[in-house]
PDB file of C-alpha atoms in Angstrom:
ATOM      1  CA  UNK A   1       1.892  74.269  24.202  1.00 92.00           C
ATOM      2  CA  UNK A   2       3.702  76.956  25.684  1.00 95.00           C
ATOM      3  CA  UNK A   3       6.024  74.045  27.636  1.00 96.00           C
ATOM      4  CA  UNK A   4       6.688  72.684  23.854  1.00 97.00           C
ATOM      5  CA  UNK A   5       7.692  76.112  22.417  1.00 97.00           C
ATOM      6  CA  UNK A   6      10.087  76.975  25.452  1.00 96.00           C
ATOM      7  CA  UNK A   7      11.931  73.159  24.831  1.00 97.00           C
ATOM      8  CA  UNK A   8      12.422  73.739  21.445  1.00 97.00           C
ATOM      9  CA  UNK A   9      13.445  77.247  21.612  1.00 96.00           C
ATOM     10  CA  UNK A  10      16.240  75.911  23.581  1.00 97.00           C
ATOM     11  CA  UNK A  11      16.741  73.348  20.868  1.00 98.00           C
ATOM     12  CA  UNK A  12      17.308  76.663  18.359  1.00 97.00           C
ATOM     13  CA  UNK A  13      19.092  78.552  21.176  1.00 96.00           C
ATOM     14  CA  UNK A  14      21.553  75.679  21.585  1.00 97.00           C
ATOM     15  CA  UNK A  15      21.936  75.149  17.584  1.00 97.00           C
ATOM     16  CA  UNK A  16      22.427  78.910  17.476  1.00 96.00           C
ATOM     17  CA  UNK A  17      25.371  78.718  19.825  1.00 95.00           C
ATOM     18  CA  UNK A  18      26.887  75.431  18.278  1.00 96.00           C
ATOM     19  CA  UNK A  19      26.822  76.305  14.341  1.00 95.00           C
ATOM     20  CA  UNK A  20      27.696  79.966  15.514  1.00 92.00           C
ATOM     21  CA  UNK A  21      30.355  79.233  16.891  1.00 92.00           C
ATOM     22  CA  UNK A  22      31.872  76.526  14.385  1.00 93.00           C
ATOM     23  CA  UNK A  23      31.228  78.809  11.783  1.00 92.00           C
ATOM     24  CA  UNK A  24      32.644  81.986  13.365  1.00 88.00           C
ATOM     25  CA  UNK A  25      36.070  79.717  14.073  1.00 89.00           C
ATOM     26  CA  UNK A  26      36.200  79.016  10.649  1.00 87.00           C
ATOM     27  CA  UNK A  27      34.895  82.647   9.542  1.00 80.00           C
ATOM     28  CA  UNK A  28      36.956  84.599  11.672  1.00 78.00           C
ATOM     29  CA  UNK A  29      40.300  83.762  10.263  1.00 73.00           C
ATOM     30  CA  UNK A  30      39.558  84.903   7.199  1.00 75.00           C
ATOM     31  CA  UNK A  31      37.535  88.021   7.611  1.00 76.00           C
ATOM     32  CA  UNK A  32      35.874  90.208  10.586  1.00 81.00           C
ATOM     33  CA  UNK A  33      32.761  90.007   9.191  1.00 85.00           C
ATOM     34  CA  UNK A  34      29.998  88.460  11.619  1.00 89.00           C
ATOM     35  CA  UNK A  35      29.481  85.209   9.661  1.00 91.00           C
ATOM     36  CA  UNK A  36      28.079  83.048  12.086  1.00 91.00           C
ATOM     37  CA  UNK A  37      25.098  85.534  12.670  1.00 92.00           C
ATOM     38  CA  UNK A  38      24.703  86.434   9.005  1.00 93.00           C
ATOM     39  CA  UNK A  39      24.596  82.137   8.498  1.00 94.00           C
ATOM     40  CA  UNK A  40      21.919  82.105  10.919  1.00 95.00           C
ATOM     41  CA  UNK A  41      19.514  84.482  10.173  1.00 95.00           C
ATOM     42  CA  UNK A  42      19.989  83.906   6.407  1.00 96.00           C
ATOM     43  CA  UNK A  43      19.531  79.900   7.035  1.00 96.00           C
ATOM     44  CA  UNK A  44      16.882  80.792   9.840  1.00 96.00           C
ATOM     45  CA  UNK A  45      14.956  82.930   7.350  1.00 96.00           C
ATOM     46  CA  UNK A  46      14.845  80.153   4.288  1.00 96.00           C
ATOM     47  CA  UNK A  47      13.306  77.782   7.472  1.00 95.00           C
ATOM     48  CA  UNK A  48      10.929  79.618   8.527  1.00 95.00           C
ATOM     49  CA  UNK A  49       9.826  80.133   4.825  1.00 94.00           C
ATOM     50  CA  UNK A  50       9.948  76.587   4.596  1.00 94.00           C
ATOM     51  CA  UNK A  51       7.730  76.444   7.520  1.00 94.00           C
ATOM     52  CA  UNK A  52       5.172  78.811   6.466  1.00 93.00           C
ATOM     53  CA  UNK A  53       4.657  77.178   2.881  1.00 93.00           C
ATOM     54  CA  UNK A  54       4.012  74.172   4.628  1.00 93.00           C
ATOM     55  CA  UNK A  55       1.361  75.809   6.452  1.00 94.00           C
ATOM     56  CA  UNK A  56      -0.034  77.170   3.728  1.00 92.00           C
ATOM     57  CA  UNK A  57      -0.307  73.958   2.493  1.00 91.00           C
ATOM     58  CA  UNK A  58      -1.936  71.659   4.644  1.00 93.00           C
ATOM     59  CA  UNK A  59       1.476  69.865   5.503  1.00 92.00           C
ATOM     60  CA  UNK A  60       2.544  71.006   8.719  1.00 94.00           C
ATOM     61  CA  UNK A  61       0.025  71.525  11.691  1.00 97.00           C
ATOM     62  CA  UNK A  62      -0.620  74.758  13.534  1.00 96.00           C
ATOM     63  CA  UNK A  63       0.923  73.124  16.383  1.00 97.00           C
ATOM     64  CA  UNK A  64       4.325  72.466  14.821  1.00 97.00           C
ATOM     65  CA  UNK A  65       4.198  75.534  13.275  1.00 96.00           C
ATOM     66  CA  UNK A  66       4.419  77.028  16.811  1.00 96.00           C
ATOM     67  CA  UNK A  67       6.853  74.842  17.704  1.00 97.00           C
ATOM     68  CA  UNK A  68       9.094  74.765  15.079  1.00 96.00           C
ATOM     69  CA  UNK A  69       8.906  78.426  13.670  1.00 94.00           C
ATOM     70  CA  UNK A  70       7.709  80.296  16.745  1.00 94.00           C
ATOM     71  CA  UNK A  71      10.178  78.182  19.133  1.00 96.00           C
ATOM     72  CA  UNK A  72      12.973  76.873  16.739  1.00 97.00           C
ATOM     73  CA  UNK A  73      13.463  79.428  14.698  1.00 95.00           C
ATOM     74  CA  UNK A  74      12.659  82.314  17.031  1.00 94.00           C
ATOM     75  CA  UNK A  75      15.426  80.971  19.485  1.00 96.00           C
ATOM     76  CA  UNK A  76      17.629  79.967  15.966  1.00 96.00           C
ATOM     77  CA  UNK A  77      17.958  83.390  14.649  1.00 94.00           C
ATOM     78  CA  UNK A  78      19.253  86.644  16.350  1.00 88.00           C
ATOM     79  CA  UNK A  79      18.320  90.173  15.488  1.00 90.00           C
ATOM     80  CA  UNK A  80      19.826  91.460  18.876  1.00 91.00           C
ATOM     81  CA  UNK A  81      22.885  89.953  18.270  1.00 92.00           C
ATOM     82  CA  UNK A  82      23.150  91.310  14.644  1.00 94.00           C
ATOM     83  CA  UNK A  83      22.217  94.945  15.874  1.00 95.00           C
ATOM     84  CA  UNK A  84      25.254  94.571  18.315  1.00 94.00           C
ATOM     85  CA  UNK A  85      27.853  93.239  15.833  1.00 95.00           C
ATOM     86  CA  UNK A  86      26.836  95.702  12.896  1.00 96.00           C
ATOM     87  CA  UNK A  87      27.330  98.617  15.998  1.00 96.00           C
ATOM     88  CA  UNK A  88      30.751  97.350  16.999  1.00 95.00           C
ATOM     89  CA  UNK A  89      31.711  97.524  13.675  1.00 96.00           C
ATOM     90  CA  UNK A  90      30.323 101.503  13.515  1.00 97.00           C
ATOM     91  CA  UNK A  91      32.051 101.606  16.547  1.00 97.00           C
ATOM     92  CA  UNK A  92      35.810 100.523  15.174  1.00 96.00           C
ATOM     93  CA  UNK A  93      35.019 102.522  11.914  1.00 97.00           C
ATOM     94  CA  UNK A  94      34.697  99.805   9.648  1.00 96.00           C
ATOM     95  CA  UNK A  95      31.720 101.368   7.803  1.00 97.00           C
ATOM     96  CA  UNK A  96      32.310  98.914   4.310  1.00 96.00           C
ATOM     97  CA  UNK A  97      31.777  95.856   6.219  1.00 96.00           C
ATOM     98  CA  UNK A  98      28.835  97.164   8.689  1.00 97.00           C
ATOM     99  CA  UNK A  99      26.815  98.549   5.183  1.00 97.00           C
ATOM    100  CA  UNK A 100      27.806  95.181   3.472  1.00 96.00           C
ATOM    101  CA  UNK A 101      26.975  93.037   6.479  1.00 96.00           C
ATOM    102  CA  UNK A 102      23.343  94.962   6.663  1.00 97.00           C
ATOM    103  CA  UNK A 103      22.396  94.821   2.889  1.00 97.00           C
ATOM    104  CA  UNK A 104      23.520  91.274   2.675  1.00 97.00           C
ATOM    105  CA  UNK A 105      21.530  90.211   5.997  1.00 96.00           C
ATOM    106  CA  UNK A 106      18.497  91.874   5.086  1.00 97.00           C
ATOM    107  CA  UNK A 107      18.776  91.136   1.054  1.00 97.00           C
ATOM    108  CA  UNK A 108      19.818  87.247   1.496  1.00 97.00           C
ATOM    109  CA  UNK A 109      17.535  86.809   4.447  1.00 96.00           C
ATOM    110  CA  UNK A 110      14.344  87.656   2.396  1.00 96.00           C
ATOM    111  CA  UNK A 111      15.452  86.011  -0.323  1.00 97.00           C
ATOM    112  CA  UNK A 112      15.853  82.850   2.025  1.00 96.00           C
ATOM    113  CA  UNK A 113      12.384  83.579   3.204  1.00 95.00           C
ATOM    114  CA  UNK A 114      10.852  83.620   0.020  1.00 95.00           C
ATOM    115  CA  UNK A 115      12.973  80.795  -1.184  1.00 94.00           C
ATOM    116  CA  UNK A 116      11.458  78.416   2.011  1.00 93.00           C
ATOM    117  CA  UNK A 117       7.985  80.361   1.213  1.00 92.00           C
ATOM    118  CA  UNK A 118       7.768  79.120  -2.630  1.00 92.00           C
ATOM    119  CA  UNK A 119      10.113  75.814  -2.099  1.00 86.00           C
ATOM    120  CA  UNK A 120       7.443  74.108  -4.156  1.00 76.00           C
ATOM    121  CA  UNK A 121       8.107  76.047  -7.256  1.00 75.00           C
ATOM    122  CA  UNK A 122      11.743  75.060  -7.460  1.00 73.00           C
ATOM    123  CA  UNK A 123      10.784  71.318  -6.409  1.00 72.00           C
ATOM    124  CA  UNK A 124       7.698  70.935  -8.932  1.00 62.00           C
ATOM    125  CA  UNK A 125       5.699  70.045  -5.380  1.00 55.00           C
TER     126      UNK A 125
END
């Protein structure tokens, strides 16, 4: 099991670094705001949601669970990363975006979560 985490946490690891980076290129010329991370973690969240409401309801296995939200996702999102980008942006005094790129991480990443988490609600599952 732990063999089947580790691959697809470098599954996530690699998506991480791919859509980061395509999204930061397109980001990035039109604001310093970390978008790619902010994408992540806020698309992360809403999957691992997803995940866990399958769980919950009989339609995804334990083991996949492990694998997909444990290794995925774990690997998919970054909270090391975001610590260091909202820091560098304390650092070069841009105290707007850092307080705007926290609130809307945290706020839009639990509302992804609990989005993914209640997915049948908006579907009529």
């Amino acid at each position: 099991m732990t063999v089947m985490i580790g691959i697809a946490g470098s599954i996530g690891a690699i998506c991480r670094y791919t859509l980061g980076a395509l999204v930061n290129k397109i980001g990035r010329s039109l604001s310093p705001f970390p978008i790619g991370t902010w994408f992540l973690n806020i698309s992360g969240a809403f999957l691992l949601g997803l995940c866990a409401y399958l769980l919950q309801a009989g339609i995804m296995t334990e083991t996949i669970w492990l694998i997909v939200g444990v290794g995925f996702c774990g690997a998919y999102t970054t909270f090391s990363t975001f610590g260091t980008e909202t820091i560098t942006l304390l650092t070069k005094h841009r105290f707007g975006l850092a307080l705007l790129y926290v609130l809307t991480s945290v706020v839009l990443s639990l509302l992804a979560a609990w989005i993914g988490l209640n997915i049948s609600r908006f579907l009529s599952i």
